[in-house]
mmCIF file with all atom_site columns, C-alpha atoms in Angstrom:
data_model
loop_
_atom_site.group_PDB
_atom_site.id
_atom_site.type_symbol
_atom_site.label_atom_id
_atom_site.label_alt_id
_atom_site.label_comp_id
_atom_site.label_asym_id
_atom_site.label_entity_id
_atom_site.label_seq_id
_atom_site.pdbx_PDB_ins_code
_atom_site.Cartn_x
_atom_site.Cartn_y
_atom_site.Cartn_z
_atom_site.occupancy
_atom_site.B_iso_or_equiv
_atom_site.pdbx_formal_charge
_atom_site.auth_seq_id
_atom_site.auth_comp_id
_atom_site.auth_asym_id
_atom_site.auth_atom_id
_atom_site.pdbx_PDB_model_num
ATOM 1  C CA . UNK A 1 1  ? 8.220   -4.910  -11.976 1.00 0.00 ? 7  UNK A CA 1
ATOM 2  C CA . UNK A 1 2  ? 6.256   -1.621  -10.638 1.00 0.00 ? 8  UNK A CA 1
ATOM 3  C CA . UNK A 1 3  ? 4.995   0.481   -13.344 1.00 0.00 ? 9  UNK A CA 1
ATOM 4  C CA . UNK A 1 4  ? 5.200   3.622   -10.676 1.00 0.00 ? 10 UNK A CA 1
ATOM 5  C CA . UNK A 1 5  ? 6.787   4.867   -7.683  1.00 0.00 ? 11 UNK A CA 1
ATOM 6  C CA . UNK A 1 6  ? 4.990   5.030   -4.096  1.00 0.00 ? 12 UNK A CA 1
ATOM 7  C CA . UNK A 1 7  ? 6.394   5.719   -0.466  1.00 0.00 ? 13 UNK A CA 1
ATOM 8  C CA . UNK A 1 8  ? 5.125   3.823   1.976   1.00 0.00 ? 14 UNK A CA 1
ATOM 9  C CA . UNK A 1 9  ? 6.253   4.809   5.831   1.00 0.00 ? 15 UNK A CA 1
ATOM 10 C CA . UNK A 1 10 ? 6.902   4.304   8.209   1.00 0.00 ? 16 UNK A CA 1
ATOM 11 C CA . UNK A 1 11 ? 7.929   0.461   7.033   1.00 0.00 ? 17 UNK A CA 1
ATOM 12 C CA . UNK A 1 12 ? 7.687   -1.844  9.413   1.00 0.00 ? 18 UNK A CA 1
ATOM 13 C CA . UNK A 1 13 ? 5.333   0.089   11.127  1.00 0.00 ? 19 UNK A CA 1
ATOM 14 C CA . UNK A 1 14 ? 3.677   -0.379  14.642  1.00 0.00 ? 20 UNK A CA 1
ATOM 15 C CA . UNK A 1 15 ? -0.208  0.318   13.724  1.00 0.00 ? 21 UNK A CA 1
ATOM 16 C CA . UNK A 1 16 ? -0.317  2.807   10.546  1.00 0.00 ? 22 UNK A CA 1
ATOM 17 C CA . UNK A 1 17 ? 1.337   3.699   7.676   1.00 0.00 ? 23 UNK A CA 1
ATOM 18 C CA . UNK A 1 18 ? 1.208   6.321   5.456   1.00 0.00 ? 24 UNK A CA 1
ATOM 19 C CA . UNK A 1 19 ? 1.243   5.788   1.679   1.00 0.00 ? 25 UNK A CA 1
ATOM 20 C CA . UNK A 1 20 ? 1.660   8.616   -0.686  1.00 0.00 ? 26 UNK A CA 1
ATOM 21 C CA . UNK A 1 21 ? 2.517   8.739   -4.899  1.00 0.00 ? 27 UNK A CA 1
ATOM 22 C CA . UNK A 1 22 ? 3.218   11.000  -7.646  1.00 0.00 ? 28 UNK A CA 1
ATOM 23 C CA . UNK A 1 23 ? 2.050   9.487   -10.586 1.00 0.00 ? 29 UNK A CA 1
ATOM 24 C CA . UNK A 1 24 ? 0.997   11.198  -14.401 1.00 0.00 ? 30 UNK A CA 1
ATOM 25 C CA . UNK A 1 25 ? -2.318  9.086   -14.077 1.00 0.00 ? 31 UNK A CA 1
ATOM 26 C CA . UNK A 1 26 ? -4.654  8.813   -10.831 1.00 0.00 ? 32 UNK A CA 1
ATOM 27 C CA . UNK A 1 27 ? -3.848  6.141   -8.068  1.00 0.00 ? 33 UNK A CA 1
ATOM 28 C CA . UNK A 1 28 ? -7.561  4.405   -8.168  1.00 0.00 ? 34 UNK A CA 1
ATOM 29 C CA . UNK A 1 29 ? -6.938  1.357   -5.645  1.00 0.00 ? 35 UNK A CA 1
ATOM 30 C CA . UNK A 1 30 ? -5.111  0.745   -2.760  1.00 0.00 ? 36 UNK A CA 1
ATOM 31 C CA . UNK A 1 31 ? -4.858  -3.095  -1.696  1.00 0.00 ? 37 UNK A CA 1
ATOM 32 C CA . UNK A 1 32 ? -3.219  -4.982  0.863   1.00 0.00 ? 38 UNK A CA 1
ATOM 33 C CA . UNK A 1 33 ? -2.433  -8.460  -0.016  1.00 0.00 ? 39 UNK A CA 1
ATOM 34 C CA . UNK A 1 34 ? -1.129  -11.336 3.004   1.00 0.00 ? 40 UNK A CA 1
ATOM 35 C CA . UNK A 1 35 ? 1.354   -13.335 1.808   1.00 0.00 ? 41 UNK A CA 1
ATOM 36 C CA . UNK A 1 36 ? -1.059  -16.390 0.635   1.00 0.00 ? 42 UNK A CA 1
ATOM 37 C CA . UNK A 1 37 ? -2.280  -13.950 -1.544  1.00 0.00 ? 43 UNK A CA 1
ATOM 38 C CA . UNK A 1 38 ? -5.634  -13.059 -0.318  1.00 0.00 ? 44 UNK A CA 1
ATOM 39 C CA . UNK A 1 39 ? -6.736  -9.112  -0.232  1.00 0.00 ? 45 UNK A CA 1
ATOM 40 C CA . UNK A 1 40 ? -7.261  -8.016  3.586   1.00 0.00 ? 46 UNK A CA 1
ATOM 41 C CA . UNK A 1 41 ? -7.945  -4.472  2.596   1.00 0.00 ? 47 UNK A CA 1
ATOM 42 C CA . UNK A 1 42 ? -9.004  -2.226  -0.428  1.00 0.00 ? 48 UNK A CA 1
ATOM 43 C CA . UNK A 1 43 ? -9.440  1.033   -0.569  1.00 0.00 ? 49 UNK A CA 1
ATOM 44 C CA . UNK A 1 44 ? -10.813 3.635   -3.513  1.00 0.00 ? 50 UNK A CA 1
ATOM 45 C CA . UNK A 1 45 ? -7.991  6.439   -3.765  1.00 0.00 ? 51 UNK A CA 1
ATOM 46 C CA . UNK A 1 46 ? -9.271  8.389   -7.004  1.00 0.00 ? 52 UNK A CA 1
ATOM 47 C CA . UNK A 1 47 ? -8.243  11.838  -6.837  1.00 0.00 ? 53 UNK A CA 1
ATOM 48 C CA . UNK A 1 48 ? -5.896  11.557  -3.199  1.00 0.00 ? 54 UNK A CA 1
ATOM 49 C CA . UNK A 1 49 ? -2.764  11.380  -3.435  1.00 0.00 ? 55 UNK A CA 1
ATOM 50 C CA . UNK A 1 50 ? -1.922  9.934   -0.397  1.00 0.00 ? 56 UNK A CA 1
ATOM 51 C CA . UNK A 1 51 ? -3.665  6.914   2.330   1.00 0.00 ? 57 UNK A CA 1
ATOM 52 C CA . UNK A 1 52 ? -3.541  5.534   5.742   1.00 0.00 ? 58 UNK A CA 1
ATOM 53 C CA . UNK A 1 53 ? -3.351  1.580   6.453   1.00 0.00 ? 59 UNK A CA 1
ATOM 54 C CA . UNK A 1 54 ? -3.700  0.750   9.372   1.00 0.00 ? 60 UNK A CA 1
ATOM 55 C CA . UNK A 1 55 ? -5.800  -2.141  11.209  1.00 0.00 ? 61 UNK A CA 1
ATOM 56 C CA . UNK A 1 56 ? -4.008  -5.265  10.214  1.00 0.00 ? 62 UNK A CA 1
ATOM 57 C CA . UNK A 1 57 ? -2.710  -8.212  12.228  1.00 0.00 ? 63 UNK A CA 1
ATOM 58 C CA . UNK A 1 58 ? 0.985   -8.098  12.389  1.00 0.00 ? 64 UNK A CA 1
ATOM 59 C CA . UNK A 1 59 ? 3.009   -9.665  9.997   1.00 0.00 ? 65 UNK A CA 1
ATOM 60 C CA . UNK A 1 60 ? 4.463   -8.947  5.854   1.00 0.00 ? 66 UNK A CA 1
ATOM 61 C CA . UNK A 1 61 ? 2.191   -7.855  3.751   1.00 0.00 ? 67 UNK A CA 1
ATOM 62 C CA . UNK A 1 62 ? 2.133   -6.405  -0.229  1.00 0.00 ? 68 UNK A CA 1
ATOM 63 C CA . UNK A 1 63 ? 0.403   -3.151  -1.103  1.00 0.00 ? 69 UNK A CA 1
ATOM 64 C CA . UNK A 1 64 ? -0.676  -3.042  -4.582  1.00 0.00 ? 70 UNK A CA 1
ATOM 65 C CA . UNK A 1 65 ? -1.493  0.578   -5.875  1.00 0.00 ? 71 UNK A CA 1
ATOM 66 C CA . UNK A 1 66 ? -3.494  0.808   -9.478  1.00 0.00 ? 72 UNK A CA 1
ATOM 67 C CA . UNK A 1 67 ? -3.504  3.591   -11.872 1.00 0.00 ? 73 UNK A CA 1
ATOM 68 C CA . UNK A 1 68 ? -5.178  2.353   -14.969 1.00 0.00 ? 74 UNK A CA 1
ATOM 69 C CA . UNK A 1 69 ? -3.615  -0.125  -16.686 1.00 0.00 ? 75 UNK A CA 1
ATOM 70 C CA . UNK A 1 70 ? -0.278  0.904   -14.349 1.00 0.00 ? 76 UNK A CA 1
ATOM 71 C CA . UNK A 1 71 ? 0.371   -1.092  -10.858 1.00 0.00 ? 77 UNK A CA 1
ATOM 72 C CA . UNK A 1 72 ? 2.492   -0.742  -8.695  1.00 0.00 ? 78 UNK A CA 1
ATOM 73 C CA . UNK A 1 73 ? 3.586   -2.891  -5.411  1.00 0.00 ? 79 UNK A CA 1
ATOM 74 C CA . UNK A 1 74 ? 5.571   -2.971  -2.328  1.00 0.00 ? 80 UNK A CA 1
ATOM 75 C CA . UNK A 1 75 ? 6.482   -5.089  0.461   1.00 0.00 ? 81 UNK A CA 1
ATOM 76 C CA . UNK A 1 76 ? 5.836   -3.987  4.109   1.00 0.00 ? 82 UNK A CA 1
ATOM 77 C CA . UNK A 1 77 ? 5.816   -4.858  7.880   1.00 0.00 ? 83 UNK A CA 1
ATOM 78 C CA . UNK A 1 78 ? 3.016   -4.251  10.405  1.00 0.00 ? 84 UNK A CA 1
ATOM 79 C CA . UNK A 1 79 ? 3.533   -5.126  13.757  1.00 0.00 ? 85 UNK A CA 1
ATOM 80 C CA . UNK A 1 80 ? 6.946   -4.820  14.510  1.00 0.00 ? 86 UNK A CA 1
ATOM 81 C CA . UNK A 1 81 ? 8.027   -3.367  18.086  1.00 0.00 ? 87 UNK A CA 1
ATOM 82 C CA . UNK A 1 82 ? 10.625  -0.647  16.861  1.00 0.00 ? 88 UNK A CA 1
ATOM 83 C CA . UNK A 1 83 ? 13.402  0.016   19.619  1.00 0.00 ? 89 UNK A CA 1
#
């Protein structure tokens, strides 16, 4: 269970995604997790409100946002051809 909200788009994406939230506390870390559970990225988000993935090899990943003792995640695609 997420502790917060986040938007993450477009998902599946071809090569970047935005990621944006509105939360009471600051978003302080933005990870992105493969599915054995190893981190691929990290990035410090104190004071933004929003971020840009982009980078990764295709395939499903899980972004993990932290805001204190809050976290928040959410499954996503990179890669995929959109028609």
């Amino acid at each position: 269970k997420s502790d917060f909200t986040f938007n993450a788009y477009p998902n599946p994406a071809t090569t970047a995604m935005q990621v944006t939230w509105d939360t009471a506390g600051s978003v302080e870390y933005l990870e992105v997790i493969d599915l054995s559970g190893r981190i691929v990225q990290t990035q410090a988000t104190q004071g933004l409100n929003s971020a840009v993935v982009e980078g990764l090899a295709s395939g499903v990943y899980v972004l993990r946002l932290t805001a204190g003792d809050k976290v928040a995640h959410k499954q996503v695609v990179f890669g995929a051809t959109m028609k």
